[in-house]
Tab-separated table of C-alpha atoms in Angstrom:
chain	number	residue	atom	x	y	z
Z	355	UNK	CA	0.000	0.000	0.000
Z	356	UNK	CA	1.184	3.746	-0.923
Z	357	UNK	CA	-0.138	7.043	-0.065
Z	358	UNK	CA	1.465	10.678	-1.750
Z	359	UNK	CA	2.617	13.449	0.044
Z	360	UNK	CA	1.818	16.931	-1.454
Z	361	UNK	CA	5.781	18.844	-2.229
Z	362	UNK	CA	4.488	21.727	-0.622
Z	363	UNK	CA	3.469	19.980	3.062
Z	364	UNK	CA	5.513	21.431	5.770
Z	365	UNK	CA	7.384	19.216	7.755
Z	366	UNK	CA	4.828	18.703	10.352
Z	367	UNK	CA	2.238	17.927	7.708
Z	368	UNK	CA	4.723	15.201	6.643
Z	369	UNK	CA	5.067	13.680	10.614
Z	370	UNK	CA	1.580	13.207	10.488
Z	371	UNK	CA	0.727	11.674	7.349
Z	372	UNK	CA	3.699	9.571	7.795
Z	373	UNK	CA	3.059	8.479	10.966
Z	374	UNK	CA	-1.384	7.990	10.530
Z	375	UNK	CA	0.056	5.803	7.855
Z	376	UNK	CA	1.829	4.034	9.753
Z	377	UNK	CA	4.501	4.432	6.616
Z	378	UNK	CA	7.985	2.168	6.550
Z	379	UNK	CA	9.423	3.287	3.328
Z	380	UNK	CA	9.787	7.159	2.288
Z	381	UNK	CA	10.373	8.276	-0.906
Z	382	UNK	CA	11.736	11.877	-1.929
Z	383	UNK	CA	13.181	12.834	-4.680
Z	384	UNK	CA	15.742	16.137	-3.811
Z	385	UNK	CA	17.671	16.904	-0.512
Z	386	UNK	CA	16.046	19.196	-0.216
Z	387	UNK	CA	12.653	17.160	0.781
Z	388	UNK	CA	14.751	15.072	2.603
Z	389	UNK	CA	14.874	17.972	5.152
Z	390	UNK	CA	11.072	17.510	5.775
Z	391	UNK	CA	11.656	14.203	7.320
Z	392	UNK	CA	15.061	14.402	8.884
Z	393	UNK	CA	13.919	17.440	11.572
Z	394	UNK	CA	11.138	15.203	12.760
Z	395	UNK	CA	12.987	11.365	12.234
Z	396	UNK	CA	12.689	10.739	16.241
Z	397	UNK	CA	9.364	10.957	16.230
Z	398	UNK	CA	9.364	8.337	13.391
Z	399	UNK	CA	10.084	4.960	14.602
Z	400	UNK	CA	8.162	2.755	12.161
Z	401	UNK	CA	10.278	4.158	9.323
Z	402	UNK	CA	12.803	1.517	8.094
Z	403	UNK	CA	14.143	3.514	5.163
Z	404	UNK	CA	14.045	6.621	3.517
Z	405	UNK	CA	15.142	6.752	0.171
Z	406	UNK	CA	16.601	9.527	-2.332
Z	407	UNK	CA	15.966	8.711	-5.841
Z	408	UNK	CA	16.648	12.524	-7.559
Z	409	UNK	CA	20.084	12.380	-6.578
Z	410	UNK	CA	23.790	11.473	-6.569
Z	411	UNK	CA	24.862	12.035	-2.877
Z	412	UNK	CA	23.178	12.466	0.446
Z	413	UNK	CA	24.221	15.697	2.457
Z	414	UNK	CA	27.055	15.585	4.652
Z	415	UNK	CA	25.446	15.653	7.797
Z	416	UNK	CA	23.206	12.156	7.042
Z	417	UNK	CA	24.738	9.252	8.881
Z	418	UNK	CA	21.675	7.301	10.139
Z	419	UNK	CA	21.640	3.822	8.384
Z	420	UNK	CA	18.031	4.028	6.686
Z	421	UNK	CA	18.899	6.516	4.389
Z	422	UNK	CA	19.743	5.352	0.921
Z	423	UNK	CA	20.270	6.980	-2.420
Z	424	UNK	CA	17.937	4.932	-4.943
Z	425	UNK	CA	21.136	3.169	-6.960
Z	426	UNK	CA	21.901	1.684	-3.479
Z	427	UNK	CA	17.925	0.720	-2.514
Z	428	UNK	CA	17.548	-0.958	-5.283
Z	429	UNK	CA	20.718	-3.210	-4.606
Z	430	UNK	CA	19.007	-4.739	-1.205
Z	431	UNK	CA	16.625	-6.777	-3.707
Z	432	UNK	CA	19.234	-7.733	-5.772
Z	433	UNK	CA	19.355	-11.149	-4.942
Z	434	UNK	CA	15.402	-11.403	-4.769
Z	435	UNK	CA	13.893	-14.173	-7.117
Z	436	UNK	CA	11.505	-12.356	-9.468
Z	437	UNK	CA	9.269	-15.575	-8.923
Z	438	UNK	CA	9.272	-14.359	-4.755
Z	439	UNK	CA	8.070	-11.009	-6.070
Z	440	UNK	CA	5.424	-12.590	-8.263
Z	441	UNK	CA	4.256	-14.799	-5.456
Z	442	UNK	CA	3.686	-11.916	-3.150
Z	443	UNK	CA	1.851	-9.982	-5.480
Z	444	UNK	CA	-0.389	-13.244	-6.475
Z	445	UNK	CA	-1.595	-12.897	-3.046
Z	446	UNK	CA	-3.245	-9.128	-3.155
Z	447	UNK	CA	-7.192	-9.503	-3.771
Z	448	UNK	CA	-9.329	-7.162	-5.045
Z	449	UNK	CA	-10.809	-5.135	-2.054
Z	450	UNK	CA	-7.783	-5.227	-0.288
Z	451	UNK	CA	-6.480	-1.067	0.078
Z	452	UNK	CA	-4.128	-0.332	-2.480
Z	453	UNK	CA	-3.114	3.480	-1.543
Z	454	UNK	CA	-4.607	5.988	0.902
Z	455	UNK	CA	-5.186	9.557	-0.487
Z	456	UNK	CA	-5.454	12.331	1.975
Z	457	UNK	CA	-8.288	14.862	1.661
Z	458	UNK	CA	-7.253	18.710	2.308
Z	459	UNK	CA	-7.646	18.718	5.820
Z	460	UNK	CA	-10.024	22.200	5.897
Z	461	UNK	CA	-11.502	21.081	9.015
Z	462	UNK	CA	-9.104	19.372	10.717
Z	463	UNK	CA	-5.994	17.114	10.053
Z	464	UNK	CA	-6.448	15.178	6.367
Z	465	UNK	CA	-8.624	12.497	6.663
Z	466	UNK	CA	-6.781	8.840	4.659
Z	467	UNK	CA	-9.418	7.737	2.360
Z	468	UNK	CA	-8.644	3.684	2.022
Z	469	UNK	CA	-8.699	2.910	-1.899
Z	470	UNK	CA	-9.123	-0.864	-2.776
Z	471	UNK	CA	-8.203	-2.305	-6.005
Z	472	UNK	CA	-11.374	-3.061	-6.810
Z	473	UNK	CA	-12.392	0.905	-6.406
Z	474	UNK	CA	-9.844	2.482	-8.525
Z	475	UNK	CA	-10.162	-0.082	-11.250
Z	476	UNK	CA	-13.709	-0.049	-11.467
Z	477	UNK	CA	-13.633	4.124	-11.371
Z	478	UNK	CA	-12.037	3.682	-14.700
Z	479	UNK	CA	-14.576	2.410	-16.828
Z	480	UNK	CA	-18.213	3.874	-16.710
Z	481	UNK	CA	-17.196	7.489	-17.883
Z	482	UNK	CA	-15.123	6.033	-21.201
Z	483	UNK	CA	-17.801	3.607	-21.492
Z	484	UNK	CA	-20.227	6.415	-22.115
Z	485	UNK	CA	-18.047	8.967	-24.073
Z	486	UNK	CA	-16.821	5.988	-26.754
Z	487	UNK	CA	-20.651	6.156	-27.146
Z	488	UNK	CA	-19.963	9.481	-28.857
Z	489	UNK	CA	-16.409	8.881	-30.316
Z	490	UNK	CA	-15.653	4.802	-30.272
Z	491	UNK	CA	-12.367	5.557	-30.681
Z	492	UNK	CA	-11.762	6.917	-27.199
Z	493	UNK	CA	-10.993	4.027	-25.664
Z	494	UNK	CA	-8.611	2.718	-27.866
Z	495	UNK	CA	-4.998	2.463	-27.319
Z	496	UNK	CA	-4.249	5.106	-30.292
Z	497	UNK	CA	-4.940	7.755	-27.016
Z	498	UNK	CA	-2.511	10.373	-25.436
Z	499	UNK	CA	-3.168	11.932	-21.969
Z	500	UNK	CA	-1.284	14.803	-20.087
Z	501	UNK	CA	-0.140	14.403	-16.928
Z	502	UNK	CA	0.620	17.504	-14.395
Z	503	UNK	CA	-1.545	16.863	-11.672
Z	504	UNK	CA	-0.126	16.010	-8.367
Z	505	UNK	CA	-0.738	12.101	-7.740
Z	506	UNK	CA	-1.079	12.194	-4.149
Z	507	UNK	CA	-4.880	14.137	-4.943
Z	508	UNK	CA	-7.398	11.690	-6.129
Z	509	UNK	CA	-7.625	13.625	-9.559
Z	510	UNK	CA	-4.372	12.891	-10.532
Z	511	UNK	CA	-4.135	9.481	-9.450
Z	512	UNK	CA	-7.586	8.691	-11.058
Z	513	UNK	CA	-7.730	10.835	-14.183
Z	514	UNK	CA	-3.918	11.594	-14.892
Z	515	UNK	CA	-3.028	7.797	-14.127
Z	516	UNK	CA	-5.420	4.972	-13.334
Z	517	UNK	CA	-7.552	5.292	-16.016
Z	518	UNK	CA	-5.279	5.612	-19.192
Z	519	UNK	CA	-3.107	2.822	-17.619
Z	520	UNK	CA	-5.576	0.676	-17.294
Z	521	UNK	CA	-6.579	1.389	-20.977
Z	522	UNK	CA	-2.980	1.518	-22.423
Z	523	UNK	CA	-2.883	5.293	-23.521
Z	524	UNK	CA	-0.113	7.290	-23.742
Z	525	UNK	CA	0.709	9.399	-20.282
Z	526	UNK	CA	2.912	12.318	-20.632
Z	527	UNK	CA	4.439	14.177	-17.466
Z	528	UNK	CA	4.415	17.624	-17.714
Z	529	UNK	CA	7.767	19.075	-16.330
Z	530	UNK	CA	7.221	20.304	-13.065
Z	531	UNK	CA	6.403	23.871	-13.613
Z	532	UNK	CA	3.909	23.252	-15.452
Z	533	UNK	CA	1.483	25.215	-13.418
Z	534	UNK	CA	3.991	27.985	-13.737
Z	535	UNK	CA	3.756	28.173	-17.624
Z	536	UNK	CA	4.794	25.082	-19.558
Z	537	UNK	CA	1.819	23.208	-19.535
Z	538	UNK	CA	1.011	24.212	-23.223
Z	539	UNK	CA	4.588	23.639	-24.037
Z	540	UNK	CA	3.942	19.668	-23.371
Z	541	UNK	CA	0.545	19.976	-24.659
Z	542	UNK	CA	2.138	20.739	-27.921
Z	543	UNK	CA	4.343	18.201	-27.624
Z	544	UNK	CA	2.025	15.285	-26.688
Z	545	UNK	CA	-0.980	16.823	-28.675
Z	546	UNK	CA	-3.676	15.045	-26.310
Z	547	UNK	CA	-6.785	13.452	-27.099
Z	548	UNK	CA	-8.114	13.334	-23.320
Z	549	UNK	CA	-7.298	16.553	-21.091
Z	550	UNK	CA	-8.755	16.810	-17.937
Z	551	UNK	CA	-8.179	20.908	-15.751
Z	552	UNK	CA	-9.058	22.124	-12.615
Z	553	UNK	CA	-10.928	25.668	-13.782
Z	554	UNK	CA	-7.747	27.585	-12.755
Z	555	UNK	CA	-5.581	26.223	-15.744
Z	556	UNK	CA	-8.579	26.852	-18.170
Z	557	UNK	CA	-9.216	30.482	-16.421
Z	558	UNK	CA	-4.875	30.892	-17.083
Z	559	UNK	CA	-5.399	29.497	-20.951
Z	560	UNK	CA	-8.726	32.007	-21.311
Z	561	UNK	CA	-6.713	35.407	-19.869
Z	562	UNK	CA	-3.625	34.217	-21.842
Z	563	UNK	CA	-5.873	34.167	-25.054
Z	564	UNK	CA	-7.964	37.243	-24.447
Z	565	UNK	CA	-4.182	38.714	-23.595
Z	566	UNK	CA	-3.183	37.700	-26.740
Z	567	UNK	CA	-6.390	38.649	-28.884
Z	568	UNK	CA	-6.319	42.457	-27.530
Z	569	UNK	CA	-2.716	42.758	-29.427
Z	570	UNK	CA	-4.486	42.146	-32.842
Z	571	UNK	CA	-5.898	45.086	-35.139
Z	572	UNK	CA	-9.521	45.602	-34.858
Z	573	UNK	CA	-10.341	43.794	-37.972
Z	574	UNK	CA	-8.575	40.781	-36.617
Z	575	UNK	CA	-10.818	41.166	-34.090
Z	576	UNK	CA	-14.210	41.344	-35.629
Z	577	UNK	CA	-13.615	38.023	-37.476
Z	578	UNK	CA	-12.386	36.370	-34.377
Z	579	UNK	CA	-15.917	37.597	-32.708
Z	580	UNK	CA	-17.796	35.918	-36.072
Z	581	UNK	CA	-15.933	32.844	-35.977
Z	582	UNK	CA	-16.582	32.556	-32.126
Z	583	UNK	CA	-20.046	32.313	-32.752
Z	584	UNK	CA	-20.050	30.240	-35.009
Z	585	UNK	CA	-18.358	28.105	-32.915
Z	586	UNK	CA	-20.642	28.202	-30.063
Z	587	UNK	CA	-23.156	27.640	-32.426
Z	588	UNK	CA	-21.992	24.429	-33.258
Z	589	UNK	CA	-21.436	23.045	-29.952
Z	590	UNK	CA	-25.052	23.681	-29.226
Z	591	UNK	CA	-25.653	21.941	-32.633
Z	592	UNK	CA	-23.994	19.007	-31.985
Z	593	UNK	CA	-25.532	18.455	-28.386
Z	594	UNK	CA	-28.574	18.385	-30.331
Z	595	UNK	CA	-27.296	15.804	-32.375
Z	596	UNK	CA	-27.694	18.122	-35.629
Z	597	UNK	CA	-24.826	19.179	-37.979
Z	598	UNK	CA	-22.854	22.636	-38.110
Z	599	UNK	CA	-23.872	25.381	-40.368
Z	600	UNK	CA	-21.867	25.515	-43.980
Z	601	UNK	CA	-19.862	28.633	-42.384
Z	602	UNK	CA	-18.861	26.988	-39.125
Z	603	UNK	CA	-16.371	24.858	-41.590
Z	604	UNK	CA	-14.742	28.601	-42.811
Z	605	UNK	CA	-14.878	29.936	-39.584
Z	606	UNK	CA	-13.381	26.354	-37.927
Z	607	UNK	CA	-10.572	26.560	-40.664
Z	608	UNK	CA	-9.497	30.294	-40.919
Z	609	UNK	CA	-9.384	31.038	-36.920
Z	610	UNK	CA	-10.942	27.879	-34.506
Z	611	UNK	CA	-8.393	25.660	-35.653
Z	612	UNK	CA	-5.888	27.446	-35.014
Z	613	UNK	CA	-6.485	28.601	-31.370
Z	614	UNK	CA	-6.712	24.873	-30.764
Z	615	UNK	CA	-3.420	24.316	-32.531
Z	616	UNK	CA	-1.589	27.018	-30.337
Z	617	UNK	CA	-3.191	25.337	-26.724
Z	618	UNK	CA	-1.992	21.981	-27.885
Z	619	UNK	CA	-5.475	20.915	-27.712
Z	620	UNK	CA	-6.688	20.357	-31.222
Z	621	UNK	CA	-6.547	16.714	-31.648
Z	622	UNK	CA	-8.371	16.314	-28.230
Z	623	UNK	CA	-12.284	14.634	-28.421
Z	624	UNK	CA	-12.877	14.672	-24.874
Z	625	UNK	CA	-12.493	18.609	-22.672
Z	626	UNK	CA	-13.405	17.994	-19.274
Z	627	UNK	CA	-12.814	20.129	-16.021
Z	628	UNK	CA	-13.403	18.882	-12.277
Z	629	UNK	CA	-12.001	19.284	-8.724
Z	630	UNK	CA	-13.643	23.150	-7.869
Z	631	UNK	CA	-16.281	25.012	-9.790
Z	632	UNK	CA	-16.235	26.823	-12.690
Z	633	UNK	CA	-17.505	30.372	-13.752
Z	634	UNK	CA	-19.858	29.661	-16.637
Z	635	UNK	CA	-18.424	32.774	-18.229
Z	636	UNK	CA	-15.345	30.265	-19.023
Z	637	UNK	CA	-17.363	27.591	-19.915
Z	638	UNK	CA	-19.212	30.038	-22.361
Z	639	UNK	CA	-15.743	31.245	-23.695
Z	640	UNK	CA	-14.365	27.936	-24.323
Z	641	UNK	CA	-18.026	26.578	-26.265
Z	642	UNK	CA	-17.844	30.232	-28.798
Z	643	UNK	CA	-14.048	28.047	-29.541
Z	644	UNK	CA	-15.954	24.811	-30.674
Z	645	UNK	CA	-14.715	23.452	-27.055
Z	646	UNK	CA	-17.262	21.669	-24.812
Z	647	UNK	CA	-16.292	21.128	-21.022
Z	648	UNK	CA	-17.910	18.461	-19.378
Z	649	UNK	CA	-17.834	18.670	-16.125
Z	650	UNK	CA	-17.175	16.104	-13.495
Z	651	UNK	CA	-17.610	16.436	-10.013
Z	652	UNK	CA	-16.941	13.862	-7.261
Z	653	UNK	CA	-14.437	13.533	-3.698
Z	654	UNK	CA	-11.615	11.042	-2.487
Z	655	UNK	CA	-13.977	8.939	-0.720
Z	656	UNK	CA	-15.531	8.004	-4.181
Z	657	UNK	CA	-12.155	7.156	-6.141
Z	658	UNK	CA	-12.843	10.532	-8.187
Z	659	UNK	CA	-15.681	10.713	-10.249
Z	660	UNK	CA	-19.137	10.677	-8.705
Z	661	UNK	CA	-21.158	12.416	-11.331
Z	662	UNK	CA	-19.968	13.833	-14.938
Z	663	UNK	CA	-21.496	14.973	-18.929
Z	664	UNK	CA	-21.026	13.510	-21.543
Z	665	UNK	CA	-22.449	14.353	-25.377
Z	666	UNK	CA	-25.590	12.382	-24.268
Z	667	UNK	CA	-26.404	14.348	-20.770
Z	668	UNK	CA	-25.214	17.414	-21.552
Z	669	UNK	CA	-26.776	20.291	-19.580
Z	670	UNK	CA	-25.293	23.743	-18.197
Z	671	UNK	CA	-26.693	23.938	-15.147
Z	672	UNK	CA	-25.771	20.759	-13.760
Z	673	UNK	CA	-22.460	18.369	-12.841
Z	674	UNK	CA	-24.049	15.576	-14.719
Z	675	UNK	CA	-25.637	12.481	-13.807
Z	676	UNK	CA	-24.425	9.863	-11.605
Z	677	UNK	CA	-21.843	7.733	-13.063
Z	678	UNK	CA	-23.561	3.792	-14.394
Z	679	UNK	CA	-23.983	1.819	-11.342
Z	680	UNK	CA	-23.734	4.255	-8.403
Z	681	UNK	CA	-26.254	5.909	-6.665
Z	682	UNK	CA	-27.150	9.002	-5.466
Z	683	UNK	CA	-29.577	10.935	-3.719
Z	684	UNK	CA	-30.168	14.135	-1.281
Z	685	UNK	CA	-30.899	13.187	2.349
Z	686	UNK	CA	-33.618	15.382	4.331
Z	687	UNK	CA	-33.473	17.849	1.540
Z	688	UNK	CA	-35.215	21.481	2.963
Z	689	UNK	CA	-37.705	23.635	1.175
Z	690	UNK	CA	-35.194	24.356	-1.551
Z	691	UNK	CA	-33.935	20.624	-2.121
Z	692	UNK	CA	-31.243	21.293	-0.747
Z	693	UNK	CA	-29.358	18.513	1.764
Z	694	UNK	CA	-26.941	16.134	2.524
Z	695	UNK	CA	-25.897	14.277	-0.977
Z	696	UNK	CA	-25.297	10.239	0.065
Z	697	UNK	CA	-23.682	8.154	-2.515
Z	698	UNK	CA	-22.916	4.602	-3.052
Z	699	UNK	CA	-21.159	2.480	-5.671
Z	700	UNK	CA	-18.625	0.243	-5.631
Z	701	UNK	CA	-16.133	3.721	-5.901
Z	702	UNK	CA	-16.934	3.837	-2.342
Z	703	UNK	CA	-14.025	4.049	-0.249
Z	704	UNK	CA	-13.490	1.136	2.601
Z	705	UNK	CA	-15.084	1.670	5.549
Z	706	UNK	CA	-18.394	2.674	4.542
Z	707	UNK	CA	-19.104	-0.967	2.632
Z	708	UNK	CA	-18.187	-4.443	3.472
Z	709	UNK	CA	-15.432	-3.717	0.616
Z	710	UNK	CA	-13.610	-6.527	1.589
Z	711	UNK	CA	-11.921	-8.877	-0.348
Z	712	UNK	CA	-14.939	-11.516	-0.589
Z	713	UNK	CA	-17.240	-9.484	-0.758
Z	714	UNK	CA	-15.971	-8.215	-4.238
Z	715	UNK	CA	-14.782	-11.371	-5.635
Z	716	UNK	CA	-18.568	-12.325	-5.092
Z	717	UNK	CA	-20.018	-8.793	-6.567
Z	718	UNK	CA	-17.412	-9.697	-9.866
Z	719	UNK	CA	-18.685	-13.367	-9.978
């Protein structure tokens, strides 16, 4: 079992996720992280090793026996039998906990959400089940996904990872600042067809645009405005399962196209957005570029996705429908409908089902 630690926790954020995890093996990748853990290593007796992997030499001042650089931890299982390794793994079953992922913490310290097997592989398939219903081709190999999300939050471990592994597409890592400014630089590069944003990278990519569109003489202008609408046009055309005007085509090839082009995003079939809300002003913005955002909304307790659009359930004013076998209603709703929302599925975290391992091997049978 593994569980991610944020690289901006502090170093008492680190003691206790370390320690609720009851962690033997850390993992950082500078010295610099390594600091983190080394001002609070007394208070860590469970730890057995903590390894460097980023680079050549430990600091001076690190004498303590458990730390290794990565060439050297990876020489203790030299003489390990790849059948041992294989026999070990045999043994895992399907709703035993394969990672923990730690909420935020707003209220509190971060709550470990336990994550079987069975709930992160299952999360994978309803919501490419129902988009190959618009584009069959989606969840083919022949795919190519971004990856820049931190995989210690449920988003990136779901949508960045999980998914596309188990599916055999492509995964890309961004470089690390790419929340700094390179993101479209890989995008470019990879030219995804899946890309899943929080709202604040598609709020960046809007200003950058509108940044960039202000520059241009007012002519350039006015038939960036006419192909826009065009372009929102046939978004709402095609959620209504009817074709794009004739002049959507000019207006696609002479300025849509090649707004996608420069974002990296123009081979891409599915836009989605998740993880916070989102100012429909964007939304609206991204439509008038022949873009659709579907939006997906769900938690750590439920593997990621709870509820999400696709082609077929398309509708502004909502965060979709529940995802194909969960379910979902509002407890004691008031006089405005408004209430607790309970869900259940088998994305369900352990602890609130009998997720264990028989129970799941009977539910698969």
């Amino acid at each position: 079992m593994v569980t991610g630690i944020y690289s901006t926790n502090t170093p008492e954020a680190c003691l206790y996720q370390v320690d609720h995890s009851e962690a033997e093996i850390v993992l950082v990748e500078t010295n610099e992280m390594l600091k983190r853990f080394t001002i609070n290593l007394s208070k860590l007796p469970r730890i057995k090793a903590i390894v460097v992997w980023g680079e050549t030499q430990l600091p001076s001042d690190v004498q303590d026996s458990r730390f290794f650089l990565w060439k050297d931890f990876m020489k203790l299982g030299a003489e390990i039998k790849d059948t041992a390794i294989l026999e070990r793994t045999s043994r895992q079953k399907p709703g035993e906990c394969c990672t923990l992922v730690y909420t935020s913490g707003t209220t509190g310290n971060p709550k470990g959400c336990m994550l079987s097997h069975d709930n992160l592989v299952w999360e994978t398939t309803p919501m490419l089940a129902e988009w190959t219903k618009f584009d069959p081709t989606i969840a083919g190999p022949n795919n190519r996904v971004v990856s820049y999300l931190p995989l210690s939050h449920i988003a990136g471990l779901s949508v960045d990872l999980m998914t596309h592994m188990y599916n055999g597409h492509e995964l890309y890592f961004a470089r690390p600042d790419a929340l700094q400014g390179t993101l479209v630089l890989t995008l470019n590069w990879a030219r995804p067809t899946i890309f899943f944003a929080v709202p604040r990278i598609w709020e960046k990519f809007e200003e950058k645009l509108k940044e960039i569109a202000a520059t241009k003489p007012h002519f350039m202008q006015s038939i960036s405005g006419w192909a826009k609408g065009h372009g929102a046009a046939a978004v709402q055309a095609r959620l209504k399962k009817e074709e794009p005007s004739f002049m959507y085509s000019v207006a696609h090839s002479l300025i849509l196209s090649k707004i996608k082009a420069a974002l990296g995003l123009d081979q891409t079939k599915i836009l989605s957005f998740g993880a916070a809300p989102m100012k429909q002003t964007t939304i609206d913005y991204f439509s008038s570029l022949d873009m659709t955002l579907f939006n997906v909304y769900g938690m750590s307790e439920t593997s990621g996705a709870t509820t999400f659009q696709t082609h077929t359930n398309f509708r502004l004013d909502t965060a979709g429908w529940a995802i194909p076998g969960t379910d979902l209603k509002i407890d004691n709703p008031d006089e405005h409908g408004e209430g607790e929302i309970c869900m259940r599925g088998r994305n369900t975290m352990m602890g609130y089902l009998k997720n264990d391992a028989a129970t799941i091997e009977t539910i698969d049978s």
